[in-house]
Amino acid sequence: MELCDIILQPQNRNIRFTMLDKDEVKETIVNVARHIFSRFGFRKTTMDEIALATRKGKSSIYYYFESKEEIFQAVVEKEANLLKAELHEAISHFEDPREKLKAYILVRMRALNKLANFYDALKNDYLSHLEFINVIRKKYDDDEIATVESILKRGIENGEFVIDSPHLASIAIVTAMKGLEIPIFVEVNEDEVEKRIDNLVNILFYGLIKR
Amino acid sequence: MELCDIILQPQNRNIRFTMLDKDEVKETIVNVARHIFSRFGFRKTTMDEIALATRKGKSSIYYYFESKEEIFQAVVEKEANLLKAELHEAISHFEDPREKLKAYILVRMRALNKLANFYDALKNDYLSHLEFINVIRKKYDDDEIATVESILKRGIENGEFVIDSPHLASIAIVTAMKGLEIPIFVEVNEDEVEKRIDNLVNILFYGLIKR
DNA sequence: CGAATATTCGACTAAATAATTCGAAATTAA
DNA sequence: TTAATTTCGAATTATTTAGTCGAATATTCG
């Protein structure tokens, strides 16, 4: 086992005097598993490690979850929700749609960069049989488009934009945003990143701004 | 497989028209393996991954190395040499022994922090049966003590220090330096790190400076 | 050229590791 | 005290992985 000692401290069997809610225990397991999965990915994370890190017997983990996949699913869902929340928070600080979008792209990229391992696991073929991943991805994508759409709509209300279909436009923007990600994952130079985002946002908004 | 695509690009069988030096190929394998080991540690790194990343068949790897351990040994040796070189370079920029030592500790800590995974692997019990690790560690430790000793000796020549046994003093300093590392691995706050190093250096030199 | 040598890799095996199950013991609720 | 809940050690099964073998392909050199 090569996990950080903080998580690994051994402990005696838990002695409690009131029952914990089953969901609370599940939550704890998911939180611990999140760290391990995000560091090592799905394959390289073992149930033994999750058990050790949660200070439980391996069989106890199976009392709460059917399988490793089920834990992974819960983790991915949590990860997606946290990212979503972080993104909504980030754009809330700006009024100008252009600034909002810039903040969105920046935060999104940094977050995905931090989760690079995780993200790899999701992209890779050997997990494509996990149907739930596609479901989560779809839900996440829809939210992304809806968020961008709401930014655009605000611009339209302002009279700042002229857009026939904010929905189609937002799909285009999200697609472009994803395209931007790939080269940025490789070289992580902060200045360069800022510049590229600026460029992208300028290009994207070029056709939309009222003149 | 969840490695970075840069490494993973598949490739046709290599067609060369001159033989490469065997050692050059070994060097390449070690370099590739270094990345994977340092990210996932000894256990979680597989020969298949090393083979894939070097664009060779697994059996070809065994043509160059006897075993996974042998590759790991080469990697650890390289890692130790690189660190050593980096440290010598770092102290060469300063004249004052105190500054030299400060630079030494700082660079050493940053380097080990970056290699945290790796370092874990070396610390962990499940690798203690690999005798070569102790050999490398010993060699590395000796170099460390010698380096600190040379710093102290320069201070003595300057007339800045009064030390009976620079050798014993350097052992003490290296030991203290290692003690400092442990709490710092946990919380990585740059300012705090600088402050602690300053403190340590001050304490260490307190008894040595000529008054 | 063509024989000798060096290098590559696919397919296989044995061993190790990891996921999952089971039943019994411990704990808590009632 | 009894029933339900929670825990885990030990066993089982499935998967992964280190390492082997032999044949095929490349390269060198006479």
XYZ file of C-alpha atoms (C1' of nucleotides) in Angstrom:
482
model
C 0.000 0.000 0.000
C 1.457 3.328 -0.899
C -1.095 5.830 0.258
C -0.575 8.896 2.270
C -0.229 8.172 5.968
C -2.905 10.612 6.913
C -5.522 8.350 5.467
C -3.864 5.146 6.454
C -3.612 5.407 10.216
C -4.791 2.071 11.552
C -7.545 2.035 14.124
C -9.373 -0.367 16.377
C -12.766 -1.612 15.431
C -15.173 1.290 15.716
C -17.202 1.286 18.865
C -20.224 3.516 18.674
C -23.225 3.852 20.914
C -25.650 5.202 18.390
C -26.152 4.020 14.876
C -24.904 6.221 12.135
C -27.165 6.783 9.212
C -26.259 4.294 6.530
C -26.072 7.112 4.000
C -23.564 8.949 6.136
C -21.255 5.972 6.078
C -21.676 5.680 2.333
C -20.815 9.348 2.048
C -17.636 8.801 4.024
C -16.609 5.894 1.864
C -17.232 7.930 -1.270
C -15.147 10.795 0.044
C -12.221 8.589 0.855
C -12.509 6.687 -2.415
C -12.613 9.977 -4.278
C -9.070 10.773 -3.224
C -7.725 7.396 -4.190
C -9.544 7.174 -7.505
C -8.484 10.667 -8.454
C -4.886 9.819 -7.806
C -4.682 6.371 -9.316
C -7.692 6.034 -11.601
C -10.225 3.238 -11.604
C -8.007 0.293 -12.415
C -5.126 1.029 -10.122
C -7.385 1.617 -7.146
C -8.137 -1.499 -5.134
C -10.908 -2.344 -2.731
C -8.242 -3.194 -0.182
C -6.994 0.350 -0.336
C -10.453 1.816 -0.017
C -11.139 -0.457 2.934
C -7.864 0.365 4.630
C -8.323 4.084 4.071
C -11.856 4.032 5.481
C -10.632 1.928 8.384
C -13.031 -0.831 7.636
C -12.790 -4.442 6.638
C -13.067 -5.048 2.948
C -16.275 -6.987 3.444
C -17.781 -4.044 5.275
C -17.404 -1.950 2.171
C -19.481 -4.511 0.338
C -22.168 -4.072 2.961
C -22.617 -0.520 1.701
C -21.849 -0.905 -1.981
C -22.528 -3.700 -4.436
C -19.231 -3.364 -6.248
C -16.190 -1.276 -6.994
C -18.044 0.125 -9.969
C -20.871 1.308 -7.774
C -18.455 3.244 -5.598
C -16.831 4.673 -8.680
C -20.197 5.765 -9.987
C -20.956 7.596 -6.748
C -17.546 9.230 -6.894
C -17.941 10.366 -10.478
C -21.374 11.770 -9.713
C -20.007 13.683 -6.769
C -17.088 14.951 -8.792
C -19.411 16.173 -11.539
C -21.657 17.927 -9.052
C -18.775 19.631 -7.312
C -17.404 20.849 -10.615
C -20.812 22.108 -11.632
C -21.168 24.026 -8.379
C -17.689 25.470 -8.672
C -18.423 26.684 -12.172
C -21.718 28.323 -11.240
C -19.987 29.991 -8.364
C -17.203 31.256 -10.591
C -19.441 32.948 -13.138
C -21.632 34.495 -10.471
C -18.948 37.081 -9.750
C -19.245 38.726 -13.151
C -21.903 40.707 -14.901
C -20.493 40.981 -18.396
C -21.277 37.853 -20.447
C -17.835 37.873 -21.957
C -16.233 37.913 -18.521
C -18.595 35.238 -17.312
C -17.641 32.965 -20.161
C -13.968 33.603 -19.648
C -14.220 32.741 -15.978
C -16.186 29.651 -16.871
C -13.595 28.346 -19.303
C -10.703 29.122 -16.986
C -12.148 27.464 -13.923
C -13.330 24.493 -15.951
C -9.901 23.971 -17.388
C -8.079 24.244 -14.094
C -10.494 21.854 -12.462
C -10.154 19.299 -15.238
C -6.424 19.671 -15.116
C -6.428 18.840 -11.444
C -8.598 15.850 -12.181
C -6.464 14.770 -15.100
C -6.104 11.216 -13.840
C -9.752 10.922 -13.334
C -10.516 12.477 -16.631
C -8.197 10.004 -18.330
C -10.097 7.184 -16.779
C -13.341 8.553 -18.123
C -11.979 9.054 -21.609
C -10.323 5.698 -21.853
C -11.865 2.820 -23.658
C -11.652 0.307 -20.906
C -14.362 2.139 -19.032
C -16.695 2.684 -21.958
C -18.718 -0.330 -20.916
C -19.778 1.499 -17.775
C -23.043 2.878 -19.042
C -23.505 5.237 -16.107
C -20.522 7.245 -17.243
C -22.295 8.203 -20.430
C -25.375 9.126 -18.465
C -23.380 11.384 -16.167
C -21.471 12.877 -19.050
C -24.707 13.613 -20.899
C -26.235 15.280 -17.854
C -23.061 17.265 -17.338
C -22.922 18.341 -20.986
C -26.544 19.459 -20.915
C -25.896 21.551 -17.862
C -22.897 23.087 -19.527
C -24.874 24.078 -22.597
C -27.697 25.429 -20.457
C -25.262 27.538 -18.464
C -23.637 29.040 -21.529
C -27.071 29.594 -23.007
C -28.135 31.542 -19.952
C -25.045 33.701 -20.281
C -25.889 34.426 -23.891
C -29.516 35.189 -23.093
C -28.464 37.758 -20.569
C -26.386 39.394 -23.297
C -29.408 39.439 -25.567
C -31.547 41.038 -22.888
C -28.873 43.681 -22.372
C -29.082 44.405 -26.040
C -25.413 43.521 -26.221
C -25.873 40.480 -28.504
C -27.822 39.695 -31.602
C -28.376 35.950 -31.740
C -31.078 34.015 -33.520
C -30.674 30.785 -31.635
C -28.875 31.124 -28.306
C -29.257 27.371 -27.937
C -27.361 26.535 -31.110
C -24.816 29.225 -30.319
C -24.204 27.759 -26.886
C -23.676 24.312 -28.366
C -21.101 25.797 -30.707
C -19.365 27.576 -27.845
C -19.227 24.492 -25.658
C -17.832 22.484 -28.543
C -15.150 25.096 -29.166
C -14.354 25.165 -25.461
C -13.747 21.437 -25.454
C -11.557 21.753 -28.516
C -9.472 24.292 -26.667
C -8.868 21.908 -23.832
C -6.865 19.298 -25.606
C -3.744 21.304 -26.428
C -3.884 22.952 -23.039
C -3.761 19.710 -21.156
C -0.367 19.138 -22.636
C 1.506 22.337 -21.899
C 0.368 24.082 -18.761
C 1.734 27.589 -19.065
C -0.539 29.986 -17.206
C 0.039 33.031 -19.426
C -0.448 31.054 -22.590
C -3.665 29.639 -21.198
C -5.046 33.092 -20.451
C -4.143 34.299 -23.899
C -5.817 31.394 -25.618
C -8.965 31.772 -23.635
C -9.073 35.452 -24.496
C -8.679 34.630 -28.161
C -11.342 31.993 -28.079
C -13.809 34.238 -26.318
C -13.120 37.046 -28.768
C -13.652 34.804 -31.747
C -16.777 33.278 -30.297
C -18.344 36.609 -29.526
C -17.221 38.306 -32.680
C -20.289 37.369 -34.685
C -22.679 37.924 -31.819
C -22.000 41.424 -30.643
C -24.347 44.176 -31.732
C -22.557 46.824 -33.714
C -3.961 1.691 -19.509
C -4.320 5.195 -18.273
C -1.147 6.930 -19.295
C -0.739 10.193 -21.005
C -1.354 9.999 -24.738
C 1.949 11.594 -25.553
C 3.721 8.506 -24.396
C 1.141 6.102 -25.641
C 0.979 6.830 -29.350
C 1.169 3.479 -31.070
C 3.809 2.995 -33.685
C 4.842 0.476 -36.303
C 7.693 -1.835 -35.583
C 10.860 0.194 -35.610
C 12.805 -0.051 -38.823
C 16.394 1.057 -38.490
C 19.342 0.748 -40.774
C 22.052 1.014 -38.192
C 22.197 -0.665 -34.857
C 21.618 1.480 -31.838
C 23.920 1.047 -28.929
C 22.321 -1.323 -26.468
C 22.997 1.104 -23.653
C 21.156 3.839 -25.466
C 18.063 1.697 -25.660
C 18.383 0.864 -21.981
C 18.673 4.568 -21.278
C 15.464 5.222 -23.175
C 13.608 2.527 -21.310
C 14.831 3.905 -17.997
C 13.695 7.397 -18.916
C 10.245 6.269 -19.850
C 9.956 4.016 -16.816
C 11.048 6.898 -14.613
C 7.915 8.821 -15.451
C 5.614 5.923 -14.814
C 7.287 4.791 -11.602
C 7.353 8.305 -10.247
C 3.665 8.665 -10.850
C 2.420 5.289 -9.716
C 5.178 3.798 -7.609
C 6.746 0.381 -7.982
C 3.736 -1.817 -7.399
C 1.217 -0.028 -9.523
C 3.548 0.192 -12.491
C 3.337 -2.777 -14.846
C 5.758 -4.120 -17.399
C 2.992 -3.873 -19.979
C 2.798 -0.146 -19.389
C 6.520 0.299 -19.655
C 6.518 -1.723 -22.867
C 3.614 0.220 -24.343
C 5.167 3.531 -23.399
C 8.511 2.622 -24.931
C 6.718 1.306 -28.019
C 8.175 -2.120 -27.650
C 6.874 -5.578 -27.008
C 7.020 -6.653 -23.409
C 9.480 -9.401 -24.262
C 11.777 -6.831 -25.819
C 12.015 -5.093 -22.490
C 13.209 -8.356 -21.020
C 15.886 -8.453 -23.662
C 17.406 -5.378 -22.050
C 16.566 -5.941 -18.400
C 16.353 -9.056 -16.292
C 13.357 -7.977 -14.306
C 11.090 -5.162 -13.220
C 13.302 -4.712 -10.185
C 16.340 -4.194 -12.370
C 14.590 -1.387 -14.233
C 13.492 0.108 -10.957
C 17.025 -0.011 -9.672
C 18.293 1.859 -12.723
C 15.539 4.408 -12.286
C 16.280 4.959 -8.610
C 19.969 5.339 -9.352
C 19.237 7.903 -12.034
C 16.853 9.752 -9.771
C 19.443 9.891 -7.010
C 22.142 11.145 -9.379
C 19.899 13.829 -10.824
C 18.979 15.028 -7.370
C 22.615 15.061 -6.335
C 23.555 17.118 -9.386
C 20.679 19.521 -8.814
C 21.786 20.053 -5.234
C 25.411 20.680 -6.100
C 24.291 23.143 -8.728
C 22.035 24.928 -6.269
C 24.686 25.538 -3.627
C 27.261 26.636 -6.187
C 25.509 29.990 -6.520
C 26.306 31.056 -2.964
C 29.450 31.894 -1.076
C 28.185 32.188 2.468
C 27.943 28.743 4.133
C 24.689 29.656 5.745
C 23.187 30.607 2.398
C 24.604 27.491 0.821
C 22.986 25.295 3.411
C 19.696 27.117 3.123
C 19.685 26.642 -0.636
C 20.579 23.009 -0.154
C 17.711 22.308 2.204
C 15.206 24.201 0.097
C 16.060 22.526 -3.180
C 16.253 19.131 -1.549
C 12.836 19.529 -0.042
C 11.202 20.741 -3.215
C 12.737 17.913 -5.175
C 11.618 15.283 -2.688
C 8.185 16.801 -2.638
C 7.929 16.409 -6.372
C 9.054 12.834 -6.028
C 6.683 12.146 -3.179
C 5.244 9.036 -4.791
C 8.601 7.673 -5.442
C 9.821 8.557 -2.034
C 6.841 6.728 -0.529
C 7.810 3.649 -2.439
C 11.314 3.801 -1.072
C 10.155 4.320 2.484
C 7.565 1.607 2.423
C 8.208 -1.764 3.909
C 7.217 -3.803 0.935
C 10.354 -2.683 -0.843
C 12.771 -3.185 2.015
C 13.770 -6.567 0.612
C 15.322 -4.813 -2.374
C 18.874 -4.644 -1.088
C 20.032 -2.222 -3.774
C 17.788 0.443 -2.340
C 19.758 0.457 0.878
C 22.976 0.626 -1.092
C 21.772 3.618 -3.067
C 20.415 5.282 0.029
C 23.705 4.791 1.827
C 25.679 6.242 -1.064
C 23.294 9.136 -1.262
C 23.470 9.792 2.462
C 27.254 9.745 2.395
C 27.289 12.262 -0.409
C 24.911 14.446 1.522
C 27.087 14.418 4.613
C 30.205 15.083 2.550
C 28.552 18.045 0.885
C 27.459 19.600 4.139
C 30.900 18.898 5.564
C 32.536 20.761 2.707
C 30.258 23.709 3.365
C 31.271 23.706 7.019
C 34.949 23.420 6.200
C 34.762 26.457 4.023
C 33.279 28.314 6.975
C 36.170 27.155 9.146
C 38.726 28.326 6.598
C 36.990 31.689 6.462
C 37.397 31.883 10.179
C 33.632 32.170 10.404
C 33.142 28.917 12.290
C 34.718 27.187 15.237
C 34.078 23.467 14.913
C 36.045 20.599 16.399
C 34.672 17.884 14.146
C 33.077 19.158 10.943
C 32.263 15.541 10.140
C 30.181 14.972 13.253
C 28.608 18.382 12.849
C 27.577 17.604 9.293
C 25.987 14.325 10.388
C 24.010 16.254 12.964
C 22.932 18.808 10.393
C 21.838 16.199 7.876
C 19.876 14.399 10.556
C 18.141 17.602 11.558
C 17.434 18.351 7.923
C 15.679 15.037 7.513
C 13.686 15.653 10.655
C 12.498 18.906 9.191
C 11.180 17.196 6.123
C 8.469 15.130 7.641
C 6.115 17.866 8.826
C 6.723 19.777 5.638
C 5.598 16.995 3.405
C 2.173 17.331 4.890
C 1.425 21.026 4.596
C 3.097 22.706 1.665
C 2.908 26.411 2.408
C 5.840 28.178 0.774
C 6.223 30.957 3.344
C 6.056 28.560 6.221
C 8.683 26.410 4.562
C 11.089 29.319 4.182
C 10.593 30.324 7.776
C 11.263 26.862 9.095
C 14.379 26.474 7.050
C 15.630 29.808 8.342
C 14.985 28.698 11.884
C 16.684 25.405 11.403
C 19.740 26.979 9.838
C 19.946 29.527 12.625
C 19.731 26.882 15.298
C 22.241 24.663 13.570
C 24.778 27.415 13.165
C 24.217 28.963 16.536
C 26.849 26.907 18.290
C 29.298 27.080 15.424
C 29.707 30.732 14.712
C 32.818 32.459 16.030
C 31.981 35.248 18.405
C 24.791 -12.757 -51.777
C 24.119 -15.819 -47.318
C 25.490 -17.293 -42.777
C 25.883 -15.527 -38.197
C 24.332 -12.320 -34.854
C 21.251 -9.113 -32.789
C 16.628 -7.617 -31.916
C 11.694 -7.930 -31.829
C 7.397 -9.674 -30.458
C 3.100 -12.876 -30.018
C 1.439 -16.347 -27.381
C 1.824 -18.886 -23.244
C 2.341 -20.086 -18.206
C 2.688 -19.795 -13.430
C 2.223 -16.890 -9.760
C 0.284 -13.101 -7.563
C -3.251 -9.965 -6.845
C -7.810 -8.331 -6.523
C -12.961 -8.570 -6.529
C -16.524 -10.657 -4.429
C -18.942 -14.034 -1.209
C -20.091 -16.306 3.113
C -20.850 -17.184 7.627
C -20.044 -16.241 12.100
C -19.125 -12.785 15.661
C -19.901 -8.369 17.569
C -22.775 -4.386 18.220
C -26.955 -1.849 18.739
C -31.981 -1.318 18.978
C -36.256 -2.610 20.939
C -33.293 -11.105 25.966
C -34.232 -11.203 21.155
C -34.033 -9.376 16.638
C -31.896 -6.473 13.473
C -27.769 -4.205 12.028
C -23.032 -3.921 11.218
C -18.464 -5.800 11.144
C -14.796 -8.564 9.429
C -11.666 -12.951 8.678
C -11.188 -16.422 5.689
C -12.282 -18.608 1.446
C -13.257 -18.491 -3.515
C -13.194 -17.040 -8.000
C -11.724 -14.012 -11.580
C -8.338 -11.103 -13.384
C -3.892 -9.280 -13.881
C 0.857 -9.518 -14.276
C 5.799 -10.942 -14.251
C 8.450 -13.552 -16.714
C 9.470 -17.451 -20.583
C 9.949 -19.530 -25.176
C 10.420 -19.934 -29.765
C 9.851 -18.262 -34.034
C 10.196 -14.231 -37.103
C 12.450 -10.208 -38.582
C 16.628 -7.064 -38.968
C 21.288 -6.110 -39.274
C 26.115 -7.078 -39.713
C 29.904 -8.930 -41.849
C 32.501 -12.225 -44.472
